[in-house]
Coordinates of C-alpha atoms in Angstrom, one line a residue:
M1 CA 0.0 0.0 0.0
S2 CA 1.4 3.4 -0.9
T3 CA 2.0 6.2 1.6
A4 CA -0.9 8.2 0.3
A5 CA -3.3 5.3 0.6
E6 CA -2.0 4.5 4.2
I7 CA -2.6 8.1 5.2
V8 CA -6.1 8.2 3.9
K9 CA -6.9 4.9 5.6
A10 CA -5.4 6.1 8.9
V11 CA -7.6 9.2 9.0
G12 CA -10.7 7.1 8.5
G13 CA -10.9 6.8 4.7
A14 CA -12.0 9.1 2.0
D15 CA -15.6 9.3 3.4
N16 CA -14.2 10.8 6.6
I17 CA -12.3 13.6 4.8
V18 CA -14.2 16.9 4.4
S19 CA -11.3 18.8 2.9
L20 CA -7.6 18.6 2.5
T21 CA -5.1 21.5 2.1
H22 CA -1.5 21.9 2.9
C23 CA 1.0 24.5 4.1
A24 CA 4.8 24.5 3.7
T25 CA 5.3 21.2 5.6
R26 CA 1.9 19.8 6.7
L27 CA -1.1 18.2 5.3
R28 CA -4.2 19.9 6.9
F29 CA -7.3 17.6 7.1
Q30 CA -10.8 18.7 8.0
L31 CA -12.5 15.5 9.0
V32 CA -16.1 14.4 9.7
D33 CA -14.9 12.7 12.9
A34 CA -11.3 12.9 14.2
S35 CA -11.9 11.1 17.5
G36 CA -11.1 7.7 16.2
I37 CA -7.6 8.4 14.7
D38 CA -4.7 6.5 16.2
T39 CA -1.9 9.1 16.1
A40 CA 0.7 6.4 16.8
Q41 CA -0.5 4.5 13.7
V42 CA -0.3 7.7 11.6
E43 CA 3.2 8.4 12.7
S44 CA 4.3 4.9 11.9
I45 CA 3.6 5.5 8.2
K46 CA 6.7 5.8 6.1
G47 CA 7.4 9.4 5.2
V48 CA 5.3 10.9 8.0
M49 CA 7.3 13.0 10.3
G50 CA 4.6 13.5 12.9
A51 CA 0.9 14.1 13.5
V52 CA -0.8 16.9 15.4
P53 CA -4.5 16.7 16.4
Q54 CA -6.2 20.1 16.3
A55 CA -9.3 21.7 17.8
G56 CA -12.6 20.5 16.4
E57 CA -12.3 17.9 13.7
R58 CA -9.0 19.1 12.3
Y59 CA -5.9 17.0 12.0
Q60 CA -2.4 17.8 10.6
I61 CA 0.2 15.4 9.4
I62 CA 3.8 16.7 9.1
M63 CA 5.5 15.6 5.8
G64 CA 8.3 18.1 5.6
G65 CA 9.5 18.9 2.1
A66 CA 7.5 16.0 0.6
V67 CA 4.2 17.7 1.5
Q68 CA 3.3 18.7 -2.1
S69 CA 4.0 15.2 -3.5
A70 CA 2.0 13.6 -0.7
F71 CA -0.9 16.1 -1.3
N72 CA -0.9 15.3 -5.0
D73 CA -0.7 11.5 -4.4
I74 CA -3.6 11.6 -2.0
N75 CA -5.8 13.5 -4.5
A76 CA -4.8 11.1 -7.2
L77 CA -6.2 8.1 -5.3
P78 CA -9.4 6.6 -7.0
E79 CA -11.3 6.8 -3.7
M80 CA -10.7 10.6 -3.6
S81 CA -11.9 11.3 -7.2
S82 CA -15.6 11.3 -6.2
K83 CA -15.2 14.0 -3.6
K84 CA -16.7 17.3 -4.7
E85 CA -14.6 20.4 -4.4
L86 CA -16.0 22.5 -1.5
S87 CA -16.8 26.1 -1.8
D88 CA -15.0 28.8 0.1
A89 CA -18.0 29.1 2.5
D90 CA -18.0 25.4 3.1
L91 CA -14.3 25.3 3.8
K92 CA -14.5 28.2 6.3
A93 CA -17.5 26.8 8.0
A94 CA -15.8 23.4 8.4
A95 CA -12.5 24.9 9.5
R96 CA -14.1 27.0 12.2
S97 CA -16.5 24.5 13.7
G98 CA -15.7 23.7 17.3
G99 CA -12.7 24.5 19.4
V100 CA -10.8 27.7 19.3
R101 CA -11.9 28.5 15.8
G102 CA -15.5 28.6 16.8
R103 CA -14.8 31.1 19.6
F104 CA -12.1 33.2 18.0
A105 CA -12.8 32.9 14.3
W106 CA -11.4 36.3 13.4
V107 CA -8.1 35.5 15.1
D108 CA -7.7 32.3 13.3
S109 CA -8.7 33.9 10.0
F110 CA -6.1 36.6 10.5
F111 CA -3.3 34.1 11.0
E112 CA -4.4 32.0 8.1
F113 CA -4.6 35.1 5.9
L114 CA -1.0 36.0 6.7
S115 CA 0.3 32.4 6.3
D116 CA -1.5 31.7 3.0
S117 CA -0.4 35.1 1.6
F118 CA 3.3 34.1 2.0
R119 CA 3.3 30.3 2.0
P120 CA 3.0 29.7 -1.8
I121 CA 6.1 31.9 -2.5
L122 CA 8.3 30.3 0.1
G123 CA 10.1 28.3 -2.5
A124 CA 10.9 31.4 -4.6
L125 CA 12.1 33.2 -1.5
L126 CA 14.4 30.3 -0.5
G127 CA 15.8 30.1 -4.0
A128 CA 16.4 33.9 -4.1
S129 CA 18.1 33.8 -0.6
L130 CA 20.7 31.4 -1.9
F131 CA 21.5 33.7 -4.8
I132 CA 21.9 36.5 -2.3
T133 CA 24.2 34.3 -0.2
F134 CA 26.3 33.6 -3.3
M135 CA 26.7 37.3 -4.0
A136 CA 27.6 38.0 -0.3
L137 CA 30.2 35.2 -0.4
M138 CA 31.8 36.6 -3.6
S139 CA 31.9 40.0 -2.0
T140 CA 33.5 38.6 1.2
L141 CA 36.2 36.8 -0.8
G142 CA 36.9 40.0 -2.7
V143 CA 35.8 38.7 -6.1
I144 CA 33.3 41.6 -6.5
G145 CA 32.7 44.9 -4.6
N146 CA 29.9 45.6 -2.2
W147 CA 27.0 44.1 -4.2
A148 CA 24.4 45.6 -1.9
D149 CA 25.5 49.2 -2.5
P150 CA 23.7 50.7 -5.5
R151 CA 26.7 52.9 -6.2
T152 CA 29.0 49.9 -6.8
E153 CA 29.6 49.3 -10.4
L154 CA 29.5 45.5 -11.1
A155 CA 30.6 43.8 -14.3
P156 CA 27.7 42.9 -16.7
G157 CA 27.9 39.2 -15.7
W158 CA 27.7 40.0 -12.0
Q159 CA 24.9 42.5 -12.6
F160 CA 22.9 39.7 -14.3
V161 CA 23.5 37.4 -11.3
N162 CA 22.3 40.2 -9.0
L163 CA 19.1 40.5 -11.0
M164 CA 18.4 36.8 -10.4
W165 CA 17.4 37.5 -6.8
Q166 CA 15.9 40.9 -7.4
S167 CA 13.3 39.3 -9.7
V168 CA 11.7 37.8 -6.5
F169 CA 12.1 40.6 -4.0
V170 CA 11.4 43.7 -6.2
F171 CA 8.1 42.1 -7.4
L172 CA 7.2 40.6 -4.0
P173 CA 4.2 42.9 -3.6
L174 CA 2.6 41.5 -6.7
M175 CA 3.1 37.9 -5.5
V176 CA 1.7 38.8 -2.1
A177 CA -1.2 40.7 -3.7
Y178 CA -2.1 37.7 -5.8
N179 CA -2.0 35.2 -2.9
A180 CA -3.8 37.5 -0.4
T181 CA -6.6 38.4 -2.9
K182 CA -7.1 34.7 -3.7
K183 CA -7.2 33.8 -0.1
L184 CA -10.1 36.3 0.4
G185 CA -12.1 34.9 -2.5
A186 CA -11.7 37.7 -5.0
D187 CA -10.1 37.5 -8.5
P188 CA -6.4 37.3 -7.7
W189 CA -5.5 38.9 -11.1
V190 CA -7.5 41.9 -10.1
G191 CA -5.5 42.2 -6.9
F192 CA -2.4 41.7 -9.0
A193 CA -3.4 44.5 -11.4
V194 CA -4.3 46.9 -8.6
M195 CA -0.9 46.5 -7.0
A196 CA 0.9 46.6 -10.3
M197 CA -0.3 50.1 -11.0
V198 CA 1.7 51.7 -8.2
M199 CA 4.8 49.8 -9.3
L200 CA 4.7 51.0 -12.9
P201 CA 7.7 53.0 -14.0
G202 CA 5.3 55.8 -15.0
F203 CA 3.9 56.0 -11.5
T204 CA 7.4 56.2 -9.9
A205 CA 8.4 58.8 -12.6
L206 CA 5.8 61.2 -11.3
A207 CA 8.2 62.1 -8.5
E208 CA 10.5 63.7 -11.2
N209 CA 7.6 65.8 -12.6
P210 CA 8.1 69.6 -12.1
A211 CA 4.8 69.7 -10.3
A212 CA 6.0 67.3 -7.5
Y213 CA 6.8 68.8 -4.2
Q214 CA 8.1 67.8 -0.8
A215 CA 6.1 67.8 2.4
N216 CA 6.4 66.5 6.0
V217 CA 3.9 63.8 6.7
A218 CA 3.8 62.1 10.1
G219 CA 7.3 63.2 10.8
S220 CA 8.8 62.0 7.5
D221 CA 9.7 63.9 4.3
V222 CA 7.7 62.5 1.4
T223 CA 7.1 63.5 -2.2
L224 CA 3.6 64.5 -3.3
I225 CA 2.0 65.5 -6.5
D226 CA -1.5 66.9 -6.9
V227 CA -3.8 64.8 -9.1
F228 CA -7.1 66.6 -9.9
G229 CA -6.4 68.7 -6.8
V230 CA -5.9 65.7 -4.5
P231 CA -2.4 65.1 -3.2
L232 CA -0.9 61.8 -4.2
T233 CA 2.0 60.4 -2.1
L234 CA 4.7 58.8 -4.2
F235 CA 6.7 55.9 -2.8
S236 CA 8.7 53.1 -4.2
Y237 CA 6.6 50.0 -3.5
N238 CA 9.4 47.5 -4.3
S239 CA 9.6 44.8 -1.7
Q240 CA 6.7 46.2 0.3
V241 CA 4.3 43.7 1.8
F242 CA 1.9 45.6 4.0
P243 CA 0.3 47.6 1.1
P244 CA -0.8 44.5 -0.8
L245 CA -2.0 42.9 2.4
L246 CA -4.2 45.9 3.3
M247 CA -5.3 46.2 -0.3
A248 CA -6.5 42.6 -0.4
A249 CA -8.3 43.0 2.9
V250 CA -10.4 45.8 1.3
L251 CA -10.7 44.2 -2.2
G252 CA -12.0 40.8 -0.8
P253 CA -15.2 42.1 0.8
L254 CA -15.8 44.7 -2.0
Y255 CA -15.6 41.9 -4.6
K256 CA -18.1 39.8 -2.8
F257 CA -20.4 42.8 -2.3
L258 CA -20.3 43.5 -6.1
K259 CA -21.1 39.9 -6.9
R260 CA -24.2 40.1 -4.7
I261 CA -25.7 43.2 -6.3
I262 CA -24.7 42.6 -9.9
P263 CA -26.7 40.1 -12.0
E264 CA -24.8 36.9 -12.7
N265 CA -24.8 37.4 -16.5
L266 CA -23.1 40.7 -16.1
Q267 CA -20.6 39.8 -13.4
L268 CA -17.7 38.8 -15.7
I269 CA -17.4 42.4 -17.0
F270 CA -18.7 44.7 -14.4
V271 CA -17.4 43.1 -11.2
P272 CA -13.7 43.4 -12.1
F273 CA -14.3 46.8 -13.7
L274 CA -16.0 48.3 -10.7
A275 CA -13.6 46.7 -8.3
M276 CA -10.7 48.2 -10.2
L277 CA -12.5 51.5 -10.5
V278 CA -12.7 51.7 -6.7
M279 CA -9.4 50.0 -5.7
L280 CA -6.9 51.6 -8.1
P281 CA -7.3 55.2 -6.8
L282 CA -8.0 54.0 -3.3
T283 CA -4.8 52.0 -3.2
A284 CA -2.7 54.8 -4.8
F285 CA -4.0 57.6 -2.6
L286 CA -4.8 55.9 0.7
I287 CA -4.2 52.2 1.2
G288 CA -0.6 52.1 -0.3
P289 CA 0.7 55.0 1.8
I290 CA -1.0 53.6 5.0
G291 CA 0.7 50.3 4.4
V292 CA 4.1 51.9 4.0
Y293 CA 3.6 53.9 7.2
V294 CA 2.5 50.8 9.1
G295 CA 5.6 48.9 8.0
A296 CA 7.8 51.9 8.8
W297 CA 6.2 52.3 12.2
L298 CA 6.8 48.6 13.1
G299 CA 10.3 48.8 11.9
G300 CA 10.8 52.0 13.8
V301 CA 9.6 50.4 17.1
L302 CA 12.1 47.5 16.7
E303 CA 14.9 49.9 15.6
A304 CA 14.2 52.0 18.7
I305 CA 14.5 48.9 20.9
N306 CA 17.7 47.9 19.2
G307 CA 19.0 51.5 19.4
F308 CA 18.2 51.7 23.1
S309 CA 20.0 48.5 23.9
P310 CA 21.3 46.1 21.3
F311 CA 22.1 43.7 24.1
I312 CA 18.4 43.5 25.1
F313 CA 17.3 43.2 21.5
A314 CA 19.8 40.4 20.8
L315 CA 18.3 38.4 23.8
L316 CA 14.6 39.4 23.1
I317 CA 14.3 38.2 19.5
P318 CA 15.6 34.6 19.9
M319 CA 13.6 34.2 23.1
I320 CA 10.2 35.3 21.7
Y321 CA 10.5 33.6 18.3
P322 CA 9.8 30.0 19.6
F323 CA 6.4 31.3 20.7
M324 CA 5.7 33.5 17.7
V325 CA 6.3 30.9 14.9
P326 CA 3.6 28.4 16.1
L327 CA 1.1 31.2 16.3
G328 CA 2.0 32.7 12.9
L329 CA 3.1 36.0 14.4
H330 CA 6.5 35.8 12.7
W331 CA 5.1 36.9 9.4
P332 CA 4.8 40.6 10.3
L333 CA 8.4 40.5 11.5
N334 CA 9.5 39.0 8.2
A335 CA 7.8 41.8 6.5
V336 CA 9.6 44.3 8.7
M337 CA 12.9 42.7 7.7
L338 CA 12.1 43.4 4.1
I339 CA 11.2 47.0 4.9
N340 CA 14.5 47.5 6.8
I341 CA 16.5 46.3 3.8
N342 CA 14.5 48.5 1.5
Q343 CA 14.8 51.6 3.6
L344 CA 17.9 51.2 5.7
G345 CA 19.9 49.1 3.3
Y346 CA 20.4 46.4 6.0
D347 CA 18.4 44.4 8.5
F348 CA 19.2 43.8 12.2
I349 CA 16.6 41.2 13.1
Q350 CA 17.8 38.2 11.1
G351 CA 21.0 37.8 13.1
P352 CA 19.3 37.3 16.5
M353 CA 16.7 35.2 14.7
G354 CA 19.5 32.9 13.6
A355 CA 20.2 32.1 17.3
W356 CA 16.6 30.8 17.7
N357 CA 16.7 28.8 14.5
F358 CA 19.9 27.0 15.4
A359 CA 18.8 26.4 19.0
C360 CA 15.7 24.7 17.4
F361 CA 17.9 22.6 15.1
G362 CA 20.2 21.7 18.0
A363 CA 17.3 20.4 20.0
T364 CA 16.3 18.3 16.9
A365 CA 19.8 16.9 16.7
G366 CA 19.6 15.9 20.3
V367 CA 16.3 14.0 19.6
L368 CA 18.0 12.4 16.7
F369 CA 20.9 11.3 19.0
H370 CA 18.4 9.5 21.3
A371 CA 16.5 8.0 18.3
Y372 CA 19.7 6.3 17.0
R373 CA 20.7 5.2 20.5
D374 CA 17.2 3.7 21.3
R375 CA 16.6 2.5 17.7
E376 CA 13.4 4.5 17.3
V377 CA 13.0 4.1 13.6
Q378 CA 10.0 6.5 13.2
M379 CA 11.6 9.3 15.3
R380 CA 14.9 8.8 13.5
Q381 CA 13.1 9.4 10.2
T382 CA 11.2 12.4 11.6
A383 CA 14.3 14.0 13.2
T384 CA 16.5 13.4 10.1
G385 CA 14.1 15.1 7.8
A386 CA 13.4 18.0 10.2
L387 CA 17.2 18.5 10.7
A388 CA 17.9 18.5 7.0
A389 CA 15.1 21.0 6.4
G390 CA 16.5 23.3 9.1
L391 CA 20.2 23.2 8.5
L392 CA 19.9 23.4 4.7
G393 CA 16.7 25.4 4.3
G394 CA 16.4 27.4 7.5
I395 CA 12.8 26.0 8.0
S396 CA 11.8 25.3 11.6
E397 CA 8.3 24.1 11.1
P398 CA 9.1 20.3 10.7
S399 CA 11.1 20.4 13.9
L400 CA 8.4 22.4 15.8
Y401 CA 5.3 20.5 14.7
G402 CA 6.9 17.2 14.2
I403 CA 8.8 17.0 17.5
H404 CA 9.1 20.0 19.8
L405 CA 5.5 20.8 20.4
R406 CA 4.8 17.1 21.2
F407 CA 7.3 16.8 24.1
K408 CA 7.0 19.5 26.8
K409 CA 10.6 19.0 28.0
I410 CA 12.2 20.2 24.7
Y411 CA 11.1 23.9 24.9
P412 CA 13.0 24.7 28.2
R413 CA 16.2 23.1 26.9
M414 CA 15.8 24.9 23.5
L415 CA 15.2 28.3 25.2
V416 CA 18.5 27.9 27.0
G417 CA 20.1 27.5 23.6
C418 CA 18.2 30.7 22.4
F419 CA 19.5 32.6 25.4
V420 CA 23.1 31.5 24.9
G421 CA 23.1 32.5 21.2
G422 CA 21.5 35.8 22.0
L423 CA 23.9 36.4 24.8
I424 CA 26.9 35.9 22.5
L425 CA 25.4 38.4 20.0
G426 CA 24.6 40.9 22.7
I427 CA 28.1 40.8 24.1
G428 CA 29.9 40.6 20.7
G429 CA 28.1 43.4 19.0
S430 CA 25.8 43.9 16.1
V431 CA 25.2 41.4 13.2
T432 CA 23.4 42.6 10.2
T433 CA 22.6 41.5 6.7
N434 CA 22.0 43.3 3.4
A435 CA 19.4 40.9 2.2
F436 CA 16.4 38.8 3.3
V437 CA 17.6 35.2 3.8
F438 CA 16.6 32.0 5.6
T439 CA 19.0 31.4 8.4
S440 CA 20.6 28.1 7.5
L441 CA 24.2 26.8 7.1
L442 CA 24.1 27.8 3.5
T443 CA 23.3 31.5 4.2
I444 CA 26.0 32.2 6.8
P445 CA 28.1 34.3 4.3
A446 CA 25.2 36.7 3.9
F447 CA 25.8 38.2 7.4
S448 CA 28.1 41.1 8.1
N449 CA 30.1 39.7 11.0
I450 CA 30.5 36.1 9.9
G451 CA 32.8 35.1 12.8
L452 CA 30.5 36.5 15.6
Y453 CA 27.3 35.2 13.8
S454 CA 28.9 31.7 13.4
L455 CA 29.9 31.6 17.1
A456 CA 26.4 32.6 18.2
I457 CA 24.5 30.1 16.1
G458 CA 27.1 27.4 17.0
G459 CA 26.7 28.2 20.7
A460 CA 22.9 28.1 20.4
F461 CA 23.0 24.8 18.5
L462 CA 25.5 23.1 20.8
T463 CA 23.8 24.2 24.0
A464 CA 20.4 22.9 22.9
F465 CA 21.9 19.7 21.5
L466 CA 23.8 18.9 24.7
L467 CA 20.9 19.7 27.0
V468 CA 18.5 17.4 25.1
A469 CA 21.2 14.7 24.6
V470 CA 22.3 14.7 28.3
F471 CA 19.0 15.3 30.1
D472 CA 16.7 13.7 27.4
Y473 CA 13.4 15.1 26.3
R474 CA 11.0 12.3 27.3
T475 CA 9.2 11.2 30.5
P476 CA 10.5 8.0 32.1
E477 CA 7.5 6.2 30.6
Q478 CA 8.1 7.5 27.1
K479 CA 11.8 6.6 27.4
A480 CA 11.0 3.0 28.5
A481 CA 8.5 2.6 25.7
A482 CA 11.0 3.8 23.1
R483 CA 13.6 1.4 24.4
R484 CA 11.2 -1.5 24.4
Q485 CA 10.3 -0.7 20.8
G486 CA 13.9 -0.5 19.8
S487 CA 14.8 -3.9 21.5
D488 CA 11.9 -5.5 19.7
L489 CA 13.4 -4.5 16.4
E490 CA 16.6 -6.5 17.2
E491 CA 14.6 -9.7 17.0
P492 CA 13.0 -10.8 13.7
P493 CA 9.2 -10.4 14.1
A494 CA 7.3 -13.6 14.3
V495 CA 5.3 -14.4 11.2
E496 CA 1.7 -14.9 11.9
T497 CA 0.3 -17.8 9.9
R498 CA -3.0 -16.9 8.4
V499 CA -5.4 -19.5 7.1
I500 CA -7.7 -18.3 4.4
V501 CA -10.8 -20.5 3.9
V502 CA -11.9 -20.8 0.3
G503 CA -15.4 -22.2 -0.2
D504 CA -17.1 -23.6 -3.2
V505 CA -18.5 -20.2 -4.2
E506 CA -15.1 -18.5 -4.2
T507 CA -13.6 -21.5 -6.1
N508 CA -16.2 -21.3 -8.8
Q509 CA -15.9 -17.5 -9.0
A510 CA -12.1 -17.8 -9.3
K511 CA -12.5 -20.2 -12.2
Q512 CA -14.8 -17.8 -14.1
W513 CA -12.6 -14.8 -13.3
M514 CA -9.4 -16.6 -14.5
A515 CA -11.2 -17.4 -17.8
A516 CA -12.3 -13.8 -18.2
L517 CA -8.7 -12.7 -17.6
G518 CA -7.5 -14.7 -20.6
G519 CA -6.9 -18.0 -18.8
E520 CA -4.4 -19.1 -16.3
E521 CA -1.6 -18.9 -18.8
N522 CA -2.2 -15.1 -19.2
V523 CA -2.1 -14.4 -15.4
V524 CA 1.3 -13.6 -13.9
E525 CA 0.5 -12.8 -10.3
V526 CA -2.6 -12.4 -8.0
A527 CA -2.7 -10.6 -4.7
P528 CA -5.3 -9.0 -2.4
I529 CA -4.9 -5.3 -1.7
A530 CA -6.7 -2.5 0.1
E531 CA -9.0 -5.0 1.9
T532 CA -11.6 -5.0 -1.0
R533 CA -9.5 -5.5 -4.2
V534 CA -7.7 -8.2 -6.0
R535 CA -4.6 -7.1 -7.9
V536 CA -3.9 -9.1 -11.0
E537 CA -0.9 -8.8 -13.3
V538 CA -1.4 -10.2 -16.8
R539 CA 0.8 -10.8 -19.8
D540 CA -1.6 -9.4 -22.4
S541 CA -4.3 -6.9 -21.4
S542 CA -6.1 -7.3 -24.7
L543 CA -7.2 -10.7 -23.6
V544 CA -9.0 -9.4 -20.5
D545 CA -12.8 -9.4 -21.0
V546 CA -14.2 -6.7 -18.7
E547 CA -17.8 -7.5 -19.4
A548 CA -17.3 -11.2 -18.6
L549 CA -15.7 -10.2 -15.3
Q550 CA -18.7 -8.1 -14.4
R551 CA -21.1 -10.9 -15.4
A552 CA -19.0 -13.2 -13.1
G553 CA -19.7 -11.0 -10.1
V554 CA -16.8 -8.5 -10.1
A555 CA -18.3 -5.2 -8.8
A556 CA -15.8 -3.0 -10.8
V557 CA -12.8 -3.5 -13.0
V558 CA -10.0 -0.9 -13.2
E559 CA -6.8 -1.1 -15.3
A560 CA -4.5 0.6 -12.7
S561 CA -1.5 0.6 -15.0
P562 CA -0.4 -1.3 -18.2
Q563 CA -0.9 -5.1 -17.6
V564 CA -2.1 -4.5 -14.0
W565 CA -5.8 -4.8 -13.2
H566 CA -7.7 -4.2 -9.9
L567 CA -10.9 -6.3 -9.4
V568 CA -13.2 -4.8 -6.7
A569 CA -14.4 -7.9 -4.9
G570 CA -15.6 -6.6 -1.5
L571 CA -14.6 -7.7 2.0
T572 CA -14.0 -11.3 0.8
A573 CA -11.3 -10.2 -1.7
D574 CA -8.6 -12.2 0.1
Q575 CA -10.7 -15.4 -0.4
Y576 CA -11.2 -14.8 -4.1
A577 CA -7.5 -14.0 -4.5
E578 CA -6.5 -17.2 -2.7
G579 CA -8.9 -19.2 -5.0
M580 CA -7.3 -17.7 -8.0
R581 CA -3.8 -18.4 -6.7
R582 CA -4.7 -22.0 -6.1
R583 CA -5.8 -22.4 -9.7
L584 CA -2.5 -20.9 -10.9
A585 CA -0.6 -23.3 -8.6
S586 CA -2.5 -26.3 -9.9
V587 CA -1.9 -25.3 -13.6
S588 CA 1.8 -24.8 -12.8
A589 CA 2.0 -28.2 -11.1
A590 CA 0.3 -29.9 -14.0
V591 CA 2.8 -28.5 -16.5

């Protein structure tokens, strides 16, 4: 049975699945009834890194980097094909039923909105961060000048390499606008078009118009130009994320309102037109500037804390991140990092954030140490995948959801690692970066003080690792159970002899089925699968008579792949398969 089929079976079958989505590392199930799921059984499935029951009837399965493949494989299963696609309203109602969602729906919706606005572009951001790291490494080695300084003249080849990461970050507002608008149920291309207007070269060029003038707004000098007597604030919206988020938050309800009041046969033309007629000027004159100011204010607050005491800031960030990431509160901070780079030319948050990340990965390495020692096969697979995702990709979610949040003793040990890393940074001085990167081993060269940064993340990693390795992360009961499981693996499992009784009915049916399959000489192998099916491999599929099989009592016949057929036989499939195998054996013996 495939991993996808095992997962569907473990969550109660296709009929128990209301909806299935996924984030960067997890399959997110909304189920009819989640009470009967055996989490230990789910976690024993090959490729599953962990399982997390949620409030209500929600259930999450951690797959790490394989989540997209698992999602596609599950949806490709025959039993999933008959499931209708739920509307947005159905999905929201199902997701919010019961538990915390039922009581605090707006809070949950806000976190999901932030997460789903960024999640689809994580791959592009990861790829771009490695290009940035390469440029930083070349600058550190003296191959090129300061690549992050616009005044530095780079050779055409290096200018081209520099453009490879800018293609993601310059147009990040368009990507966020598309995802955020789609999340709220409006046409994502309308959201894309609205945000694209304020990023047009012609819009930016208005600042060079002789009619443009300077003014002080909220304590900042900005460029304005009067458009039909109304002052228009001119910003560069490159890399901004708060304006598209706010724009989508207004566009979503507006779009739904227009669809309610406009007749259905006119919606294709007039809903997008009227939405753009409202949103284009509203974004340019009001929403865009507000978004810029919100981002600048958040960045200013953090910069003030860092300016007041870099030591406190270096301790604060790694100590609060372990609690922000599970709640989704880290997304606004990620947005502030981009704003810092765009406005200040550097960011001061990612260095301390690296201390948290590597303390997280160190704790995972400690868990992996115990998994090898106690021969915990499932935990070893989970920790290996989570550690690889962290050290190479800077992604902490597989470690958090797959391991850390399941064992209450890990967090205190991990927080000590966060403190040690932050303390080293606070004593050693400031660590900044000129670009937005994911804090992993591969992106170390992107930081300004590589030696200090490496010492800090190394201290955080080693501290968390040693604390988990020495003091363990499990209760005595969990530890004893793990060791019993490991010792059981040393001895070959006893093979349970299963007797399958084949009656006259099954014997007669097997004879008819073999004839319809082209005779015993055309059948290569027979095996029962998925409790209700018989898998048959044949030499020549053209000899298979589907109608004869159905007349002989087969409920359904499916050609699963070339020369492989599935016969849906019901709960007695194993008896029919045994009867067919016996006929094959008797023919072989006669020959």
